[in-house]
Coordinates of C-alpha atoms and ligand atoms in Angstrom, one line a residue:
M1 CA -7.0 -2.7 26.4
T2 CA -3.7 -0.7 27.0
I3 CA -1.0 -0.4 24.4
S4 CA 2.2 1.6 24.8
K5 CA 5.5 2.2 23.0
Q6 CA 7.1 -0.1 25.6
D7 CA 5.3 -3.1 23.9
F8 CA 7.6 -2.7 20.9
P9 CA 11.3 -3.0 20.3
A10 CA 13.4 0.1 21.0
N11 CA 14.2 0.9 17.4
F12 CA 10.6 0.2 16.1
I13 CA 9.6 2.7 13.6
F14 CA 6.1 4.4 13.9
G15 CA 4.7 6.3 10.9
V16 CA 1.8 7.4 8.7
A17 CA 1.2 6.5 5.0
T18 CA -0.3 8.0 1.9
S19 CA 0.1 7.5 -1.9
S20 CA 0.6 10.0 -4.7
Y21 CA -2.5 9.8 -6.8
Q22 CA -4.7 9.7 -3.6
I23 CA -3.5 13.0 -2.2
E24 CA -1.5 15.1 -4.6
G25 CA -3.9 16.6 -7.1
A26 CA -2.3 18.9 -9.6
T27 CA -2.5 16.2 -12.2
R28 CA -1.8 18.6 -15.1
E29 CA 0.9 20.7 -13.5
D30 CA 4.6 20.8 -14.1
G31 CA 4.7 18.4 -17.0
R32 CA 3.0 15.4 -15.3
G33 CA 1.8 12.9 -17.9
D34 CA -1.6 11.0 -17.6
S35 CA -1.7 7.8 -15.6
I36 CA -4.2 5.0 -15.9
W37 CA -6.1 6.4 -13.0
D38 CA -6.6 9.8 -14.9
T39 CA -8.1 7.8 -17.7
F40 CA -10.1 5.3 -15.5
C41 CA -11.7 8.3 -13.5
R42 CA -13.0 9.9 -16.7
E43 CA -14.9 6.7 -17.6
Q44 CA -18.5 6.7 -16.5
G45 CA -19.4 4.4 -13.6
R46 CA -15.8 3.5 -12.6
V47 CA -15.6 5.7 -9.4
S48 CA -18.7 5.5 -7.3
D49 CA -19.1 9.2 -6.7
G50 CA -17.8 10.2 -10.2
T51 CA -14.8 12.0 -8.8
S52 CA -11.1 11.9 -9.6
G53 CA -7.7 12.7 -8.0
D54 CA -7.5 16.0 -10.0
V55 CA -7.5 18.0 -6.8
A56 CA -7.6 15.4 -4.0
C57 CA -6.0 16.9 -0.9
D58 CA -4.0 19.4 -3.0
H59 CA -0.9 18.0 -1.3
Y60 CA 1.3 19.1 -4.4
H61 CA 0.8 22.6 -3.2
L62 CA 0.3 22.0 0.6
W63 CA 3.2 19.6 1.2
E64 CA 5.0 21.8 3.6
S65 CA 2.2 22.3 6.0
D66 CA 1.3 18.6 5.6
L67 CA 4.9 17.7 6.7
D68 CA 4.4 20.0 9.6
L69 CA 1.3 18.0 10.5
I70 CA 3.1 14.8 10.3
K71 CA 5.9 16.2 12.5
A72 CA 3.4 17.3 15.1
M73 CA 2.1 13.8 15.3
G74 CA 5.4 12.7 16.7
V75 CA 5.9 9.9 14.2
D76 CA 9.4 8.7 13.2
A77 CA 8.7 8.3 9.5
Y78 CA 6.4 9.1 6.5
R79 CA 5.6 6.6 3.9
F80 CA 4.6 8.3 0.5
S81 CA 4.8 7.2 -3.2
V82 CA 6.2 8.8 -6.3
A83 CA 4.0 9.3 -9.3
W84 CA 5.8 7.7 -12.2
P85 CA 4.1 10.0 -14.8
R86 CA 5.5 13.1 -12.9
V87 CA 9.0 11.8 -13.3
Q88 CA 8.8 10.2 -16.6
P89 CA 5.5 11.4 -18.4
D90 CA 5.5 8.7 -21.1
G91 CA 6.9 5.9 -18.8
K92 CA 10.0 5.6 -21.1
G93 CA 12.4 8.1 -22.6
A94 CA 12.5 11.7 -21.4
I95 CA 12.7 12.5 -17.8
N96 CA 10.8 15.5 -16.5
P97 CA 13.1 17.4 -14.1
K98 CA 10.2 19.3 -12.4
G99 CA 8.8 16.0 -11.2
L100 CA 12.1 14.9 -9.6
D101 CA 12.3 18.4 -8.2
F102 CA 9.1 17.9 -6.3
Y103 CA 10.1 14.7 -4.6
E104 CA 13.5 16.0 -3.8
R105 CA 11.9 19.0 -2.0
L106 CA 9.6 16.6 -0.2
V107 CA 12.4 14.3 0.9
D108 CA 14.6 17.2 2.1
G109 CA 11.6 18.7 3.8
M110 CA 11.2 15.4 5.8
L111 CA 14.9 15.3 6.6
E112 CA 14.8 18.9 7.9
R113 CA 12.0 17.9 10.2
G114 CA 13.7 14.7 11.4
L115 CA 11.3 12.4 9.6
K116 CA 12.5 9.3 7.8
P117 CA 11.4 9.0 4.2
Y118 CA 9.8 5.6 3.3
L119 CA 9.3 5.7 -0.5
T120 CA 7.1 3.5 -2.7
L121 CA 7.9 3.7 -6.4
Y122 CA 4.6 2.2 -7.7
H123 CA 1.4 2.9 -6.0
W124 CA -0.7 2.2 -9.0
D125 CA -0.2 5.3 -11.2
L126 CA 1.1 3.7 -14.4
P127 CA 1.8 6.1 -17.2
Q128 CA -1.1 5.9 -19.7
T129 CA 1.3 5.5 -22.7
L130 CA 2.5 2.3 -21.2
Q131 CA -1.1 1.1 -20.8
D132 CA -1.5 1.9 -24.5
D133 CA 1.1 -0.8 -25.1
G134 CA -0.6 -3.4 -22.9
G135 CA 0.4 -2.1 -19.5
W136 CA 1.6 -4.8 -17.1
V137 CA 0.4 -7.6 -19.6
N138 CA 3.4 -6.4 -21.7
R139 CA 6.7 -7.8 -20.4
E140 CA 8.5 -4.6 -21.5
T141 CA 6.8 -2.7 -18.7
A142 CA 8.9 -4.6 -16.2
Y143 CA 12.0 -3.2 -17.8
R144 CA 10.6 0.3 -18.1
F145 CA 9.8 0.1 -14.4
A146 CA 13.4 -0.8 -13.5
E147 CA 14.7 2.1 -15.5
Y148 CA 12.4 4.6 -13.8
A149 CA 13.4 3.0 -10.4
R150 CA 17.0 3.7 -11.2
V151 CA 16.4 7.3 -12.2
V152 CA 14.6 8.0 -8.9
A153 CA 17.3 6.3 -6.7
E154 CA 20.0 8.3 -8.6
R155 CA 18.3 11.6 -7.9
L156 CA 17.1 11.0 -4.3
G157 CA 19.9 8.6 -3.3
E158 CA 20.4 7.3 0.2
R159 CA 18.6 10.3 1.7
V160 CA 15.7 7.9 1.3
A161 CA 16.0 5.3 4.1
S162 CA 13.8 2.8 2.5
Y163 CA 12.6 2.1 -1.0
A164 CA 9.6 -0.3 -1.8
T165 CA 9.3 -1.2 -5.4
L166 CA 5.6 -2.1 -5.6
N167 CA 2.5 -1.5 -3.5
E168 CA 0.2 -4.4 -3.5
P169 CA 0.8 -6.2 -6.8
W170 CA -2.4 -8.3 -6.1
C171 CA -4.4 -5.1 -6.5
S172 CA -2.6 -3.9 -9.6
S173 CA -3.0 -7.2 -11.3
I174 CA -6.0 -9.3 -10.1
L175 CA -8.2 -6.4 -8.9
S176 CA -7.3 -4.3 -12.0
Y177 CA -7.1 -6.9 -14.8
Q178 CA -9.4 -9.7 -13.6
I179 CA -12.0 -8.2 -11.2
G180 CA -12.0 -4.9 -13.1
E181 CA -12.5 -2.6 -10.0
H182 CA -9.2 -0.8 -10.5
A183 CA -7.6 0.8 -13.5
P184 CA -7.4 -0.3 -16.2
G185 CA -10.7 -2.1 -15.4
L186 CA -10.3 -5.4 -17.4
R187 CA -11.9 -8.7 -16.7
D188 CA -9.6 -11.5 -17.8
R189 CA -7.8 -13.9 -15.6
K190 CA -5.1 -14.8 -18.1
L191 CA -4.3 -11.1 -18.6
A192 CA -4.3 -10.6 -14.8
L193 CA -1.8 -13.5 -14.2
A194 CA 0.5 -12.1 -17.0
A195 CA 0.3 -8.8 -15.3
A196 CA 1.1 -10.3 -11.9
H197 CA 4.2 -12.0 -13.3
H198 CA 5.5 -8.9 -14.9
L199 CA 4.9 -6.9 -11.8
L200 CA 7.0 -9.4 -9.9
L201 CA 9.6 -9.3 -12.5
G202 CA 9.6 -5.5 -12.5
H203 CA 10.2 -5.8 -8.7
G204 CA 13.2 -7.9 -9.2
E205 CA 14.6 -5.9 -12.1
A206 CA 14.1 -2.7 -10.1
V207 CA 15.9 -4.1 -7.0
A208 CA 18.8 -5.3 -9.2
A209 CA 19.0 -1.8 -10.9
M210 CA 18.9 0.2 -7.6
R211 CA 21.2 -2.0 -5.4
S212 CA 24.5 -0.4 -6.5
V213 CA 23.0 3.1 -6.7
V214 CA 21.8 3.2 -3.1
P215 CA 23.7 0.4 -1.2
A216 CA 22.9 1.8 2.2
S217 CA 19.1 2.1 1.6
D218 CA 16.7 -0.7 2.4
L219 CA 15.0 -2.2 -0.6
G220 CA 11.8 -4.2 -0.4
I221 CA 8.2 -4.7 -1.6
V222 CA 4.8 -4.2 0.0
L223 CA 2.1 -6.9 -0.3
N224 CA -1.5 -6.8 0.8
L225 CA -1.9 -10.2 2.7
Q226 CA -5.1 -11.5 4.1
P227 CA -5.3 -14.6 6.3
A228 CA -7.9 -17.0 4.9
Y229 CA -10.0 -18.9 7.4
P230 CA -12.3 -21.9 6.7
A231 CA -16.0 -21.2 7.7
S232 CA -16.0 -24.7 9.3
Q233 CA -13.8 -27.7 9.6
A234 CA -15.7 -29.4 6.7
P235 CA -13.1 -30.5 4.1
E236 CA -14.7 -28.3 1.3
D237 CA -14.4 -25.2 3.5
V238 CA -10.8 -26.0 4.5
A239 CA -10.0 -26.5 0.8
A240 CA -11.7 -23.1 -0.1
A241 CA -9.6 -21.4 2.5
R242 CA -6.4 -23.0 1.2
F243 CA -7.4 -21.9 -2.3
A244 CA -8.0 -18.3 -1.2
D245 CA -4.7 -18.3 0.7
G246 CA -3.0 -19.5 -2.4
T247 CA -4.4 -17.0 -4.9
F248 CA -4.1 -14.0 -2.6
N249 CA -1.0 -14.6 -0.4
R250 CA 1.1 -17.5 -1.7
W251 CA 0.9 -16.4 -5.4
F252 CA 3.0 -13.4 -4.4
M253 CA 4.9 -14.7 -1.4
D254 CA 6.3 -17.9 -2.9
P255 CA 8.0 -16.4 -6.0
I256 CA 9.6 -13.6 -3.9
F257 CA 10.8 -15.9 -1.0
R258 CA 11.1 -19.3 -2.6
A259 CA 11.6 -18.6 -6.3
E260 CA 8.5 -20.7 -7.3
Y261 CA 4.8 -20.4 -7.9
P262 CA 2.6 -22.5 -5.5
Q263 CA 1.9 -25.8 -7.4
D264 CA -1.6 -26.3 -6.3
I265 CA -2.7 -22.9 -7.6
W266 CA -0.6 -23.2 -10.8
D267 CA -2.5 -26.4 -11.5
A268 CA -5.8 -24.9 -10.7
Y269 CA -5.1 -21.9 -13.1
G270 CA -4.7 -24.4 -16.0
A271 CA -4.2 -22.6 -19.3
D272 CA -4.2 -19.1 -17.7
V273 CA -0.8 -19.4 -16.1
P274 CA 1.8 -16.8 -17.1
Q275 CA 4.7 -17.3 -19.5
V276 CA 7.7 -17.7 -17.1
Q277 CA 11.1 -17.4 -18.9
D278 CA 14.3 -19.0 -17.7
G279 CA 15.9 -16.9 -14.8
D280 CA 12.7 -14.9 -14.1
L281 CA 12.1 -16.6 -10.6
V282 CA 15.7 -16.2 -9.6
R283 CA 15.5 -12.5 -10.5
I284 CA 12.2 -12.1 -8.6
A285 CA 13.6 -14.0 -5.5
Q286 CA 16.8 -11.9 -5.0
P287 CA 17.4 -10.8 -1.5
I288 CA 15.5 -7.9 -0.1
D289 CA 15.8 -6.0 3.2
F290 CA 12.2 -5.8 4.3
L291 CA 8.8 -7.1 3.6
G292 CA 5.9 -4.5 3.9
V293 CA 2.6 -6.0 4.8
N294 CA -0.7 -4.2 4.4
Y295 CA -3.4 -5.6 6.6
Y296 CA -7.0 -4.6 6.8
S297 CA -9.1 -7.8 7.4
R298 CA -9.4 -11.6 7.0
S299 CA -11.5 -13.7 4.7
V300 CA -13.8 -16.5 5.9
N301 CA -14.2 -19.1 3.2
G302 CA -16.9 -21.5 2.6
A303 CA -17.3 -24.0 -0.3
S304 CA -20.0 -21.7 -1.8
G305 CA -18.4 -18.4 -1.2
N306 CA -17.1 -16.0 1.5
V307 CA -19.0 -15.7 4.8
K308 CA -19.5 -12.8 7.1
P309 CA -19.6 -13.7 10.7
D310 CA -22.7 -12.1 12.3
E311 CA -21.1 -11.5 15.7
S312 CA -18.3 -9.3 14.1
S313 CA -18.1 -5.6 13.5
Y314 CA -17.5 -4.1 10.1
T315 CA -15.9 -0.8 8.8
H316 CA -17.4 1.5 6.3
M317 CA -15.8 -0.6 3.6
G318 CA -17.7 -3.6 4.8
W319 CA -14.4 -5.1 6.0
E320 CA -14.6 -7.3 9.1
V321 CA -12.6 -5.9 12.1
Y322 CA -10.4 -8.9 13.0
P323 CA -7.2 -8.0 14.8
Q324 CA -6.3 -11.5 15.7
G325 CA -5.9 -12.2 12.0
L326 CA -2.9 -9.8 12.1
T327 CA -1.1 -11.7 14.8
D328 CA -2.0 -15.0 13.1
L329 CA -0.7 -13.8 9.7
L330 CA 2.6 -12.5 11.0
V331 CA 3.3 -15.7 13.1
R332 CA 2.4 -17.9 10.1
L333 CA 4.6 -15.9 7.6
N334 CA 7.4 -16.1 10.0
E335 CA 7.1 -19.9 10.3
D336 CA 6.5 -20.7 6.6
Y337 CA 9.2 -18.4 5.1
T338 CA 12.7 -17.1 5.8
L339 CA 12.1 -13.4 5.9
P340 CA 13.8 -10.0 6.3
P341 CA 12.3 -7.8 9.0
M342 CA 8.6 -7.1 8.4
F343 CA 6.9 -3.7 8.5
I344 CA 3.2 -3.1 8.7
T345 CA 3.1 -0.6 5.8
E346 CA -0.6 0.0 6.0
N347 CA -3.3 -0.7 8.5
G348 CA -6.4 1.4 9.2
A349 CA -10.1 1.7 8.9
A350 CA -12.8 3.8 7.1
Y351 CA -15.7 5.2 9.2
P352 CA -18.3 7.7 8.2
D353 CA -16.8 10.6 10.1
E354 CA -18.5 13.7 10.8
L355 CA -17.0 17.2 11.7
Q356 CA -18.4 18.2 15.1
G357 CA -17.3 21.8 15.8
E358 CA -13.6 21.7 15.7
G359 CA -13.1 18.0 16.1
V360 CA -14.1 14.4 14.8
H361 CA -14.8 11.8 17.5
D362 CA -13.8 8.7 15.7
T363 CA -13.9 6.3 18.7
E364 CA -14.3 3.2 16.5
R365 CA -11.1 4.1 14.6
V366 CA -9.1 4.6 17.8
E367 CA -10.4 1.2 19.0
Y368 CA -9.3 -0.3 15.6
F369 CA -5.8 1.0 15.9
K370 CA -5.4 0.0 19.6
A371 CA -6.5 -3.5 18.8
H372 CA -4.2 -3.9 15.7
L373 CA -1.2 -2.4 17.3
G374 CA -1.8 -4.9 20.2
A375 CA -1.9 -7.6 17.6
V376 CA 1.5 -6.6 16.2
A377 CA 2.8 -6.5 19.8
Q378 CA 1.6 -10.0 20.3
A379 CA 3.5 -11.2 17.2
V380 CA 6.6 -9.5 18.5
K381 CA 6.2 -11.3 21.8
Q382 CA 6.0 -14.5 19.8
G383 CA 9.3 -13.9 18.2
V384 CA 8.4 -12.2 14.9
N385 CA 11.0 -9.7 13.7
M386 CA 8.9 -6.5 13.2
G387 CA 10.6 -3.3 12.1
G388 CA 7.7 -0.8 12.2
Y389 CA 4.1 0.2 11.8
F390 CA 2.4 2.8 9.4
A391 CA -1.1 3.9 10.0
W392 CA -3.2 4.3 6.9
S393 CA -3.7 7.1 6.3
L394 CA -2.2 10.4 7.3
M395 CA -5.4 12.1 6.1
D396 CA -8.7 11.4 4.3
N397 CA -8.1 11.1 0.6
F398 CA -9.2 9.7 -2.8
E399 CA -10.2 6.1 -1.9
W400 CA -9.9 4.7 -5.5
A401 CA -13.2 3.2 -6.7
W402 CA -15.0 4.8 -3.8
G403 CA -13.8 8.3 -4.6
Y404 CA -14.1 10.7 -1.5
S405 CA -17.0 8.6 0.0
R406 CA -14.7 6.6 2.3
R407 CA -12.5 8.3 4.9
F408 CA -9.3 6.6 6.2
G409 CA -7.5 9.5 7.7
L410 CA -6.1 10.3 11.2
I411 CA -6.7 13.8 9.9
Y412 CA -10.0 14.9 8.5
V413 CA -10.0 16.9 5.2
D414 CA -12.6 19.3 4.3
Y415 CA -12.5 19.1 0.6
D416 CA -14.2 22.5 0.0
S417 CA -11.6 24.5 1.9
Q418 CA -8.7 21.9 2.2
R419 CA -8.8 22.5 5.9
R420 CA -7.2 19.6 7.9
V421 CA -8.8 18.9 11.2
W422 CA -7.3 16.5 13.8
K423 CA -9.6 13.6 14.5
D424 CA -9.5 12.0 18.0
S425 CA -7.4 9.1 16.4
A426 CA -4.7 11.5 15.4
R427 CA -4.5 12.8 18.9
W428 CA -4.5 9.3 20.3
Y429 CA -1.6 8.3 18.0
R430 CA 0.4 11.4 19.1
D431 CA -0.2 10.7 22.7
L432 CA 0.9 7.1 22.2
L433 CA 4.1 8.2 20.6
Q434 CA 5.0 10.9 23.1
P435 CA 8.5 10.5 24.5
V436 CA 7.2 10.4 28.1
A437 CA 4.9 7.3 28.6
V438 CA 1.5 8.3 29.7
A439 CA -1.3 6.1 31.1
Q440 CA -4.0 5.5 28.6
Ligands
LIG501 C1 -5.1 -0.4 -0.2 N1 -9.5 -4.9 -1.9 O1 -6.0 -0.6 -1.1 C2 -4.2 0.6 -0.8 O2 -2.8 0.4 -0.7 C3 -4.5 2.0 -0.3 O3 -4.1 2.9 -1.3 C4 -5.9 2.1 0.0 O4 -6.4 3.4 0.3 C5 -6.2 1.2 1.2 O5 -5.7 -0.1 1.0 C6 -7.6 1.2 1.7 O6 -8.4 0.6 0.7 C7 -6.8 -1.7 -1.2 O7 -10.5 -4.6 -2.6 C8 -7.9 -1.5 -2.0 O8 -9.2 -6.0 -1.4 C9 -8.8 -2.6 -2.2 C10 -8.5 -3.8 -1.7 C11 -7.4 -4.0 -1.0 C12 -6.5 -3.0 -0.7

């Protein structure tokens, strides 16, 4: 399969992505407050290898050479996130100037290198003091988030081409308050649905707060969406897929793009539904400039649970490799909603990489990227308005509940020496993006 830059629109943005807690380290430096992930990592049994983001890729100190690496890959843009507790250690009140200074240096460093900054305001590192007051279950957190968003926008301004409010609110609500795999590690559906509503409200409030501060910047949100297929055409399986789509995708898409929750799921949730105040949904649904889509895999749903097709291949996360799902998802979103341009803000795969001499021969990851970029090109061909694609991730990093045991990077990180080593996938991406088209 051959894929080239010519398969995408002329102004299509290619980039790489990371997030603050996964790469920065320096968790106690320059006045940063604790986040819920600092707390979570200290609790026994939460992270499979018992690690934390205390050091991670030490990007807080190595940011300049990391930006050089990104530049050397030939991408247009870098998607990163701001750690709220660096900027506002308690999540309310006093601002920590040293925190803002760091992100200003980083953004200016990108601009000096001709890289477009794509900033995410919330990639899961909630200040612990806000969690002590209930976290996202507390409606107040939505207003605190908007306040923090305004502070960041006032400082960095329109130097930042694109601001995303939230990364994957499904993860920071359902996975964190209902399934318990992410911080704060609770297991209560009612709390999770309150959290989801307040995350969405926080998104709306933040967009409203930032609009007049950075009128020329694009404002949007990043969702993790997963197309849900039925295991067979049996009515029970079709219903299971519809339910999975509703809880995972429509529960977030419908409020943002239709100012309503999906009725079928609302009914199914019964007494667990969130308290929605007058005006909330209009606030949540105000116009945005882009939708970020994070795509890794699909789900296959049977009446008695999810199914793993035997003939498929799986990544080190156990996630099925299914590029067709990305085309299907984008085409379907484009049909069912009236949308601004979409960006793939994350797509990638973990494999158990091994350093071999001076390289890492991650053939499977290269194939994964080729197939998924091909899937995006297919959607473009079918008329979907796509603005760009960000590979997850620039480099191996702290993979949340999996610690350092799962590697998603284009660049390999030796955590003993902090040495960065180009994997074959990084070289492949660089070659794809070369100004002169080369035969693959
Ligand atoms: C996303 N799930 O996380 C995040 O945005 C990244 O920070 C992360 O490194 C990447 O995907 C790879 O995992 C997810 O369990 C984590 O469904 C877990 C799930 C989905 C997304």
